[in-house]
Coordinates of C-alpha atoms and ligand atoms in Angstrom, one line a residue:
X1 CA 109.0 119.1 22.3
X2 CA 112.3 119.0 20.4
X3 CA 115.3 116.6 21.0
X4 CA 118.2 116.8 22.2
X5 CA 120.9 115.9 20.0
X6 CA 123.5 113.5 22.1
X7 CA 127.0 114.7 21.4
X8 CA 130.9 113.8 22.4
X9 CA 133.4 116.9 22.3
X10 CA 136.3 116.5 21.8
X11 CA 137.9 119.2 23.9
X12 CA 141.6 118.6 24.0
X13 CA 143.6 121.6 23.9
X14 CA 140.1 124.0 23.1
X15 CA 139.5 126.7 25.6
X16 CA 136.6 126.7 28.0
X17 CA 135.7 128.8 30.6
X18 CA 134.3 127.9 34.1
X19 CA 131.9 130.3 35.9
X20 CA 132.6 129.9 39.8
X21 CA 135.2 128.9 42.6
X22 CA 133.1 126.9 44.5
X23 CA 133.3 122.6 45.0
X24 CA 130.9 122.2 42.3
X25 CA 132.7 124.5 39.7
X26 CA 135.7 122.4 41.6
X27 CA 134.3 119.0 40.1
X28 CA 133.3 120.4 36.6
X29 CA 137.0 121.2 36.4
X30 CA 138.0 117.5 36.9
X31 CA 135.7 116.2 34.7
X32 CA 137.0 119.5 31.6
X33 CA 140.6 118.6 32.8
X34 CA 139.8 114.8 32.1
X35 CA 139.4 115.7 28.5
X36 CA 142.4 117.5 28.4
X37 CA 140.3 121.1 28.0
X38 CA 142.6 124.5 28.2
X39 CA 140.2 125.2 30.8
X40 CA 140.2 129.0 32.5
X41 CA 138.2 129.7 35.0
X42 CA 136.8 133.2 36.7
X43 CA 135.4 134.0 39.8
X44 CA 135.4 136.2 43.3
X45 CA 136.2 133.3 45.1
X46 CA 138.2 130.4 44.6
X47 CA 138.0 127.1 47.2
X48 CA 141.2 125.4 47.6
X49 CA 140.8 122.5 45.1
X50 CA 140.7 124.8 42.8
X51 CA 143.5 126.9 43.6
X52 CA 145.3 123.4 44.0
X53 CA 144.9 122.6 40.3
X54 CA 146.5 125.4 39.1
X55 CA 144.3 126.3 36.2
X56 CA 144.4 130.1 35.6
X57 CA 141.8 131.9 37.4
X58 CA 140.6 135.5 37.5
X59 CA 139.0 136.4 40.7
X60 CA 136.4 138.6 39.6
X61 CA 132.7 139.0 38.2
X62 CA 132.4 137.6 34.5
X63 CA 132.3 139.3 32.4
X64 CA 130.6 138.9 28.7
X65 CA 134.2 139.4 27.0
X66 CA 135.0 136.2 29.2
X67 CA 133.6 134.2 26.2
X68 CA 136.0 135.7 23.6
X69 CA 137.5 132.6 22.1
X70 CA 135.7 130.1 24.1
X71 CA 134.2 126.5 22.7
X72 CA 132.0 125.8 25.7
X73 CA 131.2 127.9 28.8
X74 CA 130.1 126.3 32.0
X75 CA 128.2 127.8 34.7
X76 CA 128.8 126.7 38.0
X77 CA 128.0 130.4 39.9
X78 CA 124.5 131.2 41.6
X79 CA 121.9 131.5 39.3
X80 CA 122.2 135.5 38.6
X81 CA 125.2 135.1 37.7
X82 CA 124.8 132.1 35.4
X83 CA 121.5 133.9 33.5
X84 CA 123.9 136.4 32.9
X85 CA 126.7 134.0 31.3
X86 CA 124.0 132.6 29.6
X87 CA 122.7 135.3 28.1
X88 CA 126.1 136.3 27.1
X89 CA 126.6 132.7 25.7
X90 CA 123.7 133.3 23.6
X91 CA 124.7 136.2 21.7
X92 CA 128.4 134.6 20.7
X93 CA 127.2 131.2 19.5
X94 CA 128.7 129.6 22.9
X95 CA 127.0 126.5 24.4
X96 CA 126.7 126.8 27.9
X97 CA 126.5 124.2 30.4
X98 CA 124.8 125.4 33.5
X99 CA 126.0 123.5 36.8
X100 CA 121.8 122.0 38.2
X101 CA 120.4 125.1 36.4
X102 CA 118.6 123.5 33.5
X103 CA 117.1 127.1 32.5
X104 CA 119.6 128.5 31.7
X105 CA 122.0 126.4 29.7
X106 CA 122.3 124.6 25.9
X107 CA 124.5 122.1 27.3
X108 CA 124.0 119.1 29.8
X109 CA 126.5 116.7 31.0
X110 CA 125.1 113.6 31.3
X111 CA 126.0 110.6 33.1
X112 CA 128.4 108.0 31.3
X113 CA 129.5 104.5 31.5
X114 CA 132.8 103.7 30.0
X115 CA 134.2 100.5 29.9
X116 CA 136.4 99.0 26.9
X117 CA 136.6 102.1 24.7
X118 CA 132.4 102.2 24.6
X119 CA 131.0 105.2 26.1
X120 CA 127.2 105.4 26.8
X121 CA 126.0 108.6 27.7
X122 CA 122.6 109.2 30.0
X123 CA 120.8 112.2 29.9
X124 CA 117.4 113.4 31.7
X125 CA 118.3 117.0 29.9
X126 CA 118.9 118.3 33.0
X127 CA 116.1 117.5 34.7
X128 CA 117.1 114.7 37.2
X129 CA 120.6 113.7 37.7
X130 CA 120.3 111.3 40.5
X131 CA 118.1 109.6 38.1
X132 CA 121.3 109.7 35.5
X133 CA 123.3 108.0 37.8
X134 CA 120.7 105.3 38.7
X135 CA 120.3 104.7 35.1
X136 CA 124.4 104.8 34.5
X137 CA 124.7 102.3 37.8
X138 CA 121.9 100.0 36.1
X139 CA 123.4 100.0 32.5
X140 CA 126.2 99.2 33.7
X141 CA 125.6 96.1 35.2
X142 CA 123.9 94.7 32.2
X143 CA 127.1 95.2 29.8
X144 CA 128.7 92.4 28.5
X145 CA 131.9 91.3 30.5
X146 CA 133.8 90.8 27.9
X147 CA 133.2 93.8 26.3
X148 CA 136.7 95.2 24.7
X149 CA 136.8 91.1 23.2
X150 CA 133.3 92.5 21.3
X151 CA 134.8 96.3 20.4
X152 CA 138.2 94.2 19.3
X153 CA 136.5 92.1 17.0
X154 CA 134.2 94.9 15.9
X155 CA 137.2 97.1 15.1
X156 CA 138.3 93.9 12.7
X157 CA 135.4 93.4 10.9
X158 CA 134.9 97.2 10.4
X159 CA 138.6 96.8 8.6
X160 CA 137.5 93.6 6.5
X161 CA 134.3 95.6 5.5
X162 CA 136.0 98.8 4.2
X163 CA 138.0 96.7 2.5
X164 CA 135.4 94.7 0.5
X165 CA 133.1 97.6 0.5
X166 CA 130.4 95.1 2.1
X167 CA 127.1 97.6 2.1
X168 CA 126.2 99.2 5.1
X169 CA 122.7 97.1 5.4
X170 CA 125.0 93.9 5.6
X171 CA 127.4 94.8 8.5
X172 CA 124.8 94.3 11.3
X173 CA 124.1 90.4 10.9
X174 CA 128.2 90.0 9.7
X175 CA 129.0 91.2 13.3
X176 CA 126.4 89.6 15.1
X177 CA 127.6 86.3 13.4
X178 CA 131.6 87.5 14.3
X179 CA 130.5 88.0 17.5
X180 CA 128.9 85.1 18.0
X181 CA 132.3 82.8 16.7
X182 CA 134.0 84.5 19.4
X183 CA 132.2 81.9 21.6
X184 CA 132.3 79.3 19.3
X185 CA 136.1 79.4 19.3
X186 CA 136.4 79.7 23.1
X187 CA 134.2 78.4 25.3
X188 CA 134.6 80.5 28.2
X189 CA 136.6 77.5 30.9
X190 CA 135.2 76.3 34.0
X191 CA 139.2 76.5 35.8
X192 CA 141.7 74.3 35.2
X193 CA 141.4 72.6 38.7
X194 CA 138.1 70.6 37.4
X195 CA 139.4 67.8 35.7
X196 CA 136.6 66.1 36.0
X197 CA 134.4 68.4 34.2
X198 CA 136.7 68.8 30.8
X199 CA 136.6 65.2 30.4
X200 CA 132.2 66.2 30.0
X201 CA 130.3 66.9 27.0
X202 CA 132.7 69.7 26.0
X203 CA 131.4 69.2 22.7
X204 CA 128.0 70.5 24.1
X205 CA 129.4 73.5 25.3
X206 CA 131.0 74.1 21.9
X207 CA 127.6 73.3 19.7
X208 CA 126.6 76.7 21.0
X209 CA 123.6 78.7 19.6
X210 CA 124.1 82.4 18.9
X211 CA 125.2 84.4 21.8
X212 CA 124.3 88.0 21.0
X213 CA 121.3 88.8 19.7
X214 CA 120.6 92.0 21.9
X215 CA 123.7 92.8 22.8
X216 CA 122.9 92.3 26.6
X217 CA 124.5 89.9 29.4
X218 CA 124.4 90.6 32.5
X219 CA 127.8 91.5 34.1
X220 CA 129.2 91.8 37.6
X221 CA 126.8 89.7 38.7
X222 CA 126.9 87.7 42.0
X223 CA 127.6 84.1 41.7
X224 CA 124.5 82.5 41.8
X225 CA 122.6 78.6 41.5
X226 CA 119.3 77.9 40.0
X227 CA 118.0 74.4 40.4
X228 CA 115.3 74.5 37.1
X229 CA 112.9 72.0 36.5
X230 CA 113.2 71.5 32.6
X231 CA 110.0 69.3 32.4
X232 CA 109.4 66.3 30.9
X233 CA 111.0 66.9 27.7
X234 CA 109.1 69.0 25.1
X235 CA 110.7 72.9 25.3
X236 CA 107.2 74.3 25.1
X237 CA 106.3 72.8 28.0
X238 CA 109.4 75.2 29.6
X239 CA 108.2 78.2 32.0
X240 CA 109.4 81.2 31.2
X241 CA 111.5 81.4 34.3
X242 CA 113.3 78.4 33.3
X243 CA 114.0 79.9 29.6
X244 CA 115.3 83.3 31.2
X245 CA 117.4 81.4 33.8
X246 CA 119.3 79.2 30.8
X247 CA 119.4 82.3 28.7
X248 CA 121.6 84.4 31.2
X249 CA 123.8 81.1 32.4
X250 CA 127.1 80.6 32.6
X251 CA 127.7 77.2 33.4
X252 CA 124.8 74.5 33.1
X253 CA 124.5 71.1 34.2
X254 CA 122.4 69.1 33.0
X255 CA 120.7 65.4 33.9
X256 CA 119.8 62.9 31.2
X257 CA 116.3 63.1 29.4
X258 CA 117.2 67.0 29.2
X259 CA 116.2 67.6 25.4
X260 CA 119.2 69.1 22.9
X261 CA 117.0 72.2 22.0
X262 CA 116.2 73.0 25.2
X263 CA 120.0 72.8 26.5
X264 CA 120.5 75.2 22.9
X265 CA 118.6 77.6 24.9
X266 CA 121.6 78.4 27.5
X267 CA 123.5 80.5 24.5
X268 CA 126.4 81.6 26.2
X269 CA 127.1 78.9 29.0
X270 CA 129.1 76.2 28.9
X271 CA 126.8 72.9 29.5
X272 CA 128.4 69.6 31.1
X273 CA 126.4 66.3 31.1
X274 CA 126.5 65.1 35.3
X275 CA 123.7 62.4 34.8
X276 CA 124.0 58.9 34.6
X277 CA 124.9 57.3 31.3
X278 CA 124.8 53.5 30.9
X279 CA 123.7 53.4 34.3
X280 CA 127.0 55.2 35.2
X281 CA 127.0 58.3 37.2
X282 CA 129.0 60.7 34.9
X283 CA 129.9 62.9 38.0
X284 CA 128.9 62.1 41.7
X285 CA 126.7 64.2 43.9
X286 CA 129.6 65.7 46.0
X287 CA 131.1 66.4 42.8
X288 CA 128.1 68.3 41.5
X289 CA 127.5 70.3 45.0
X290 CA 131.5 71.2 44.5
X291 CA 131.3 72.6 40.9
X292 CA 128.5 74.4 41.8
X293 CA 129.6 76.2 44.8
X294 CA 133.0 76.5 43.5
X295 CA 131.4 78.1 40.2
X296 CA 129.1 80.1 42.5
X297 CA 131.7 81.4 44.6
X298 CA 133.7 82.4 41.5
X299 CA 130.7 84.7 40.3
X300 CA 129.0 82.7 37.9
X301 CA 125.5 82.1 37.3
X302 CA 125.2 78.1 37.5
X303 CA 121.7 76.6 35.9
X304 CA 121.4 72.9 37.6
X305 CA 118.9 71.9 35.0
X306 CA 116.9 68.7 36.0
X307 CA 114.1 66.5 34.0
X308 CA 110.5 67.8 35.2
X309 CA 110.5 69.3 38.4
X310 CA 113.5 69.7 40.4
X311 CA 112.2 68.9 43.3
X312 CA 110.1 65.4 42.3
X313 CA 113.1 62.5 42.9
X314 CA 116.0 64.8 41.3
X315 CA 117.9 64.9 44.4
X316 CA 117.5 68.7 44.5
X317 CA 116.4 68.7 47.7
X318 CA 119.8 67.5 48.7
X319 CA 121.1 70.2 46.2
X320 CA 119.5 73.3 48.0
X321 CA 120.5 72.6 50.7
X322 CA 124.3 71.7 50.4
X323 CA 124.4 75.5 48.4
X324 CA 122.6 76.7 50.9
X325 CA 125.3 75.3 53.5
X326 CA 128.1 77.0 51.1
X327 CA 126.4 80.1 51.9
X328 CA 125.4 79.8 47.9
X329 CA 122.4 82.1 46.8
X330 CA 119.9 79.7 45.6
X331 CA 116.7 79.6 43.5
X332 CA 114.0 76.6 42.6
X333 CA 112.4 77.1 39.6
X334 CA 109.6 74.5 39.4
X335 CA 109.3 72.6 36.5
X336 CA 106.1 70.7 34.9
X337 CA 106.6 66.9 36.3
X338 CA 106.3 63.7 34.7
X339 CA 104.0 62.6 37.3
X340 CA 101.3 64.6 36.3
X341 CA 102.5 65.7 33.2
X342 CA 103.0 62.2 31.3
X343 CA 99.6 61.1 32.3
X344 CA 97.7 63.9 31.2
X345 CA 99.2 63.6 27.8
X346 CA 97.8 60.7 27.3
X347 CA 94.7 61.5 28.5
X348 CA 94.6 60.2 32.0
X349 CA 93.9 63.4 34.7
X350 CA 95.4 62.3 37.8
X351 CA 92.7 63.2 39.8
X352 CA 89.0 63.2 38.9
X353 CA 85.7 63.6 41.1
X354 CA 84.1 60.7 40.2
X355 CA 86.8 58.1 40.2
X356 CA 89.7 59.2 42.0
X357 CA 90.8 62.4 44.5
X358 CA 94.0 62.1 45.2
X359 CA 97.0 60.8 43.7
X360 CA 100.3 59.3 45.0
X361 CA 103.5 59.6 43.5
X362 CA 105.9 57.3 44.3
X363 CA 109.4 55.7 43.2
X364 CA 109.7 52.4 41.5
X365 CA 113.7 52.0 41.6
X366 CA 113.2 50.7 45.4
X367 CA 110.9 48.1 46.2
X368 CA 110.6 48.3 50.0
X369 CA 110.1 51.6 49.9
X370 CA 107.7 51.2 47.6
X371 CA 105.7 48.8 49.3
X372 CA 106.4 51.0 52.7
X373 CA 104.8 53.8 50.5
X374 CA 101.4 52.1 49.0
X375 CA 101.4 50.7 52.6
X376 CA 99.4 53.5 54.0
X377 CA 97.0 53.8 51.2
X378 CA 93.4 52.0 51.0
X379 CA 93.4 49.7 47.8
X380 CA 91.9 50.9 44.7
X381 CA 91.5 54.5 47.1
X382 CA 93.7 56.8 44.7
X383 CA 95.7 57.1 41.5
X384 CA 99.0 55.7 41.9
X385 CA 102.0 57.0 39.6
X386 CA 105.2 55.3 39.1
X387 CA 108.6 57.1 38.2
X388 CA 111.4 55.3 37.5
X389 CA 109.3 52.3 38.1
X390 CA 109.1 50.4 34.7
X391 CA 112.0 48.1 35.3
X392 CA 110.8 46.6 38.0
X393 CA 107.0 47.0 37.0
X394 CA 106.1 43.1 37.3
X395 CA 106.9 43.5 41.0
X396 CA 105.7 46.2 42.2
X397 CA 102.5 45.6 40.3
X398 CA 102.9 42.2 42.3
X399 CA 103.2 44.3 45.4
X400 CA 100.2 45.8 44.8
X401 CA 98.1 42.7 44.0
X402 CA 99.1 41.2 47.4
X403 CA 98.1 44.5 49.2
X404 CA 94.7 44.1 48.0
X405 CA 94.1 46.0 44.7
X406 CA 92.3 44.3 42.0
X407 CA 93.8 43.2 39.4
X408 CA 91.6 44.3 36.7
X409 CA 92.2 48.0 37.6
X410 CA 93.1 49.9 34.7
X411 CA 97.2 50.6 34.3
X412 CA 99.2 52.5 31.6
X413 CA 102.9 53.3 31.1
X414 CA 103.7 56.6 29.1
X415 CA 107.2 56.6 27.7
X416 CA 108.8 59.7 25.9
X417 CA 105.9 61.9 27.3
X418 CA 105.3 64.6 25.4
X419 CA 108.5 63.7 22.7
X420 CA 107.7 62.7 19.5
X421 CA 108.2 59.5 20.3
X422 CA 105.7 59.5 22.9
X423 CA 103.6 56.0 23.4
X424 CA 101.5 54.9 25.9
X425 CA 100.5 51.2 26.9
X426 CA 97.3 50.0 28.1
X427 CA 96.5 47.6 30.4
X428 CA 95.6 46.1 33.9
X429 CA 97.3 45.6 37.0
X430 CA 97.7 41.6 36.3
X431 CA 98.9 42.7 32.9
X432 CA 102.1 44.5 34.6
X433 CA 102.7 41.8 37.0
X434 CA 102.7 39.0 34.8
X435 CA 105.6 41.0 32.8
X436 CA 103.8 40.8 29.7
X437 CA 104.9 44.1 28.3
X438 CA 107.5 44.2 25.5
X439 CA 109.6 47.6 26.7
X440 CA 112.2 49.3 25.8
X441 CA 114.0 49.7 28.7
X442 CA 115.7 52.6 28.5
X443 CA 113.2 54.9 27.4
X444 CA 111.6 57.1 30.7
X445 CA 108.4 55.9 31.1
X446 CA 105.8 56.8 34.0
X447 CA 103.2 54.1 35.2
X448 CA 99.8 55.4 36.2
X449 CA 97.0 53.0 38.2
X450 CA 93.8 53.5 39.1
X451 CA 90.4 54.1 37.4
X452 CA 91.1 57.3 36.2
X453 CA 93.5 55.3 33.2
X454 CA 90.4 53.8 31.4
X455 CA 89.4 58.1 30.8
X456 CA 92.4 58.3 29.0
X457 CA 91.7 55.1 27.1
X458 CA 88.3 56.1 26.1
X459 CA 90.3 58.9 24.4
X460 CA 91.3 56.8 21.8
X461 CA 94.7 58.7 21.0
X462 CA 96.1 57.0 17.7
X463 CA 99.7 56.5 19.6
X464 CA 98.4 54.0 22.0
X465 CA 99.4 50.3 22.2
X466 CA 97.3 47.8 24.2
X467 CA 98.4 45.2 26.1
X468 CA 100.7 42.8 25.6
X469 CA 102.5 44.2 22.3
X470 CA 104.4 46.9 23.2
X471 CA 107.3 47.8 21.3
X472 CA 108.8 51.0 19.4
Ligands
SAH501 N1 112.1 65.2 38.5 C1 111.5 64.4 37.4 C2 111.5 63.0 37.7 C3 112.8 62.4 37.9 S1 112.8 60.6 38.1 C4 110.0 64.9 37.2 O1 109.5 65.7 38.0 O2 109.5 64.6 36.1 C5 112.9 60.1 36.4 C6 111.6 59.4 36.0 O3 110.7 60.4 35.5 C7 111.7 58.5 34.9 O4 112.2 57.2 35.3 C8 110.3 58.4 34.4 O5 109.5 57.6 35.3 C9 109.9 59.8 34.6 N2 110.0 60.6 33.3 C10 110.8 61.6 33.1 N3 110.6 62.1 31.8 C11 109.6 61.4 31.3 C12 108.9 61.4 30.1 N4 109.3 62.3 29.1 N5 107.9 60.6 29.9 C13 107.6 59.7 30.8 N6 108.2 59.6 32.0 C14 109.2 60.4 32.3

């Protein structure tokens, strides 16, 4: 099978003859008009758009001497009468282009997109144009919004190029990197009427990674919310929902404990801290639900990127559900959780036939409803993890103790699960109540108790402290 060659004519001022009087000869001649063709046309019959334009026609048959100083014919008769322009075309070195008659033309029209001074041209070589303008419908929603800014800049470089003769092999990554400073230079802005958000971490939004690699954003999309569970730190422990989500942001906003090269990952958003910082909320919650339906609203694709999963104590339950108030289109995209994640790093499966089968996850940061919580559970009858619980261990451990569980029973904290910095303590139930655990406070740690701890001691993972001397 040979190729077509893809090809842009520049017809302005050069003769070509249409073939027909009907309303599809009718819209050939608006599309040759468009590009400023000296178009003529012949035919028997002419409908009244035509006669409206007031291009020349000759109402007869074609004839072959028709072509006589013609660039490009096009056939828009029945199909007799365009094999007969065809073959006519043939013998004077004319393309023809042959109105849904693939057989018998050497031209196709195909479907284009044009936006910013880029044309891309869709062709099925005749064979299925309702599938050309699917495609040209599809394409163009992926093109970048800000495409003329990318042609402009392109146009630049090009200049700069010529002028330093920079070889032709070099030219791709030079643009990719111009391209790429476009962003650098200016973030695209929130609006004006968020104060609250330019006094953020603008200087994360401007630390951003490269923006085009494949030349592909998504554009005119509908506004749009993600709530994405970023796990419990280590980017490999990402899904790859979560990675396509932050790659095709606009805005992010982002908790605490969310790792710098996971953030790098949203390339072209801008990416505002609204966690708490020194125990200070940076933004409140209404605040957050506003930017976010505001930004929805304004078409932009908003990642609300929280630590593990979204929905395990990150308030994005509350989230969902004031977007899905607004009227905002929202998505969850779960995320791998502390509470079963930061155990099983160290060793410690939450569950396990012989020791423990099921688990409970609760919150450390309130006591009564902590104790409300272990309340309805038979001592020493499952595996009990802790978020946000190591501040207050001693008491809750306390809690516990008084409820009935024995104090020997195996406990561990994890902090920095699954960073670098990961460490894990070991211990017993007394050993948490009776405070006797040198912490870092400010490090996230999770708190696991039950049997199933002494499986992830019998590990023996070189990173783990016993009791009693904890520290960095
Ligand atoms: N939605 C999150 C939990 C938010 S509450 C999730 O599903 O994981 C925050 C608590 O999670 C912290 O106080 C800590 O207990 C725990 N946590 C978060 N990241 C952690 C990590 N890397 N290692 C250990 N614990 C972590």
């Amino acid at each position: 099978m040979f190729q077509l060659l893809p090809l842009f004519l520049d017809l302005a001022g050069r003769r070509v003859l249409l073939v027909g009087g009907g309303p599809v000869a009718a819209a050939k001649l608006r599309q040759l008009l468009a590009a400023s063709a000296d178009v003529r046309g012949v035919s028997p019959d002419v409908c009244e758009a035509i006669e409206r334009s007031g291009v020349p026609f000759e109402r007869r048959a074609f004839a072959p001497a028709d072509l006589d100083g013609v660039w490009l014919v096009v056939a828009a008769a029945t199909p007799d009468v365009n094999r007969e322009v065809a073959a006519a075309a043939e013998a004077r070195c004319v393309f023809v282009n042959a109105v849904d008659d693939p057989a018998n033309a050497t031209a196709f029209l195909t479907g284009v997109v044009r936006r910013a001074g880029v044309t891309l041209a869709i062709s099925t070589s005749g064979a299925a144009p309702a599938l050309t303008a699917l495609l040209r419908e599809g394409i163009d929603a992926v093109l970048p919004r800000d495409l003329s800014a990318w042609v402009a800049e392109a146009g630049r470089q090009r200049a700069a190029w010529r002028r330093d003769g920079v070889p032709m092999a070099d030219r791709r990554p030079l643009l990719l990197e111009a391209l790429n400073a476009l962003y650098d230079r200016s973030p695209r802005a929130v609006g004006s009427e968020d104060p609250a958000l330019h006094k953020q971490d603008v200087a994360a939004g401007l630390q951003a990674g490269p923006v085009v690699t494949q030349g592909i954003t998504p554009a005119n999309a509908i506004g749009h919310v993600s709530l994405v569970g970023a796990g419990p730190g280590d980017p490999g422990l990402l899904t790859r929902r979560a990675v396509a989500r932050l790659r095709a942001a606009d805005l992010v906003l982002y908790d605490a404990l969310i790792d710098r090269r996971i953030l790098k990952l949203a390339r072209h958003a801008q990416r505002f801290f609204v966690g708490k910082r020194a125990g200070r909320h940076a933004m409140t919650q209404q605040t957050i639900n506003a930017v976010m339906i505001r930004a929805a609203r304004r078409g932009r694709r908003v990642v609300r990127l929280k630590g593990g999963d979204p929905f395990v104590f990150g308030r994005g339950g509350e989230e969902m559900l004031a977007l899905r108030d607004a009227g905002v289109s929202v998505d969850v995209v779960p995320g791998v959780t502390s509470a079963i994640a930061a155990p099983a790093l160290a060793g410690i499966p939450v569950t396990h036939r012989d020791h423990s089968s099921a688990f409970l996850v609760v919150g450390g940061h309130d006591e009564e409803a902590f104790a409300d919580a272990v309340h309805e559970v038979v001592p020493n009858g499952v595996t009990i993890v802790v978020l946000m619980g190591v501040g207050r261990r001693a008491a809750l451990a306390g809690r516990l103790i008084d409820r009935g569980w024995a104090p020997a029973t195996p406990a561990a904290i994890v902090f920095d699960a699954s960073k670098p910095t990961q460490e894990v303590w070991n211990g017993t139930l007394e050993d948490l109540g009776t405070g006797q655990v040198e912490i870092e406070n400010n490090r996230p740690g999770t708190i696991v108790i039950g049997e199933v701890v002494a499986l992830g001691t019998r590990a023996g993972r070189g990173q783990e402290k016993r009791a009693h001397h904890v520290s960095r």
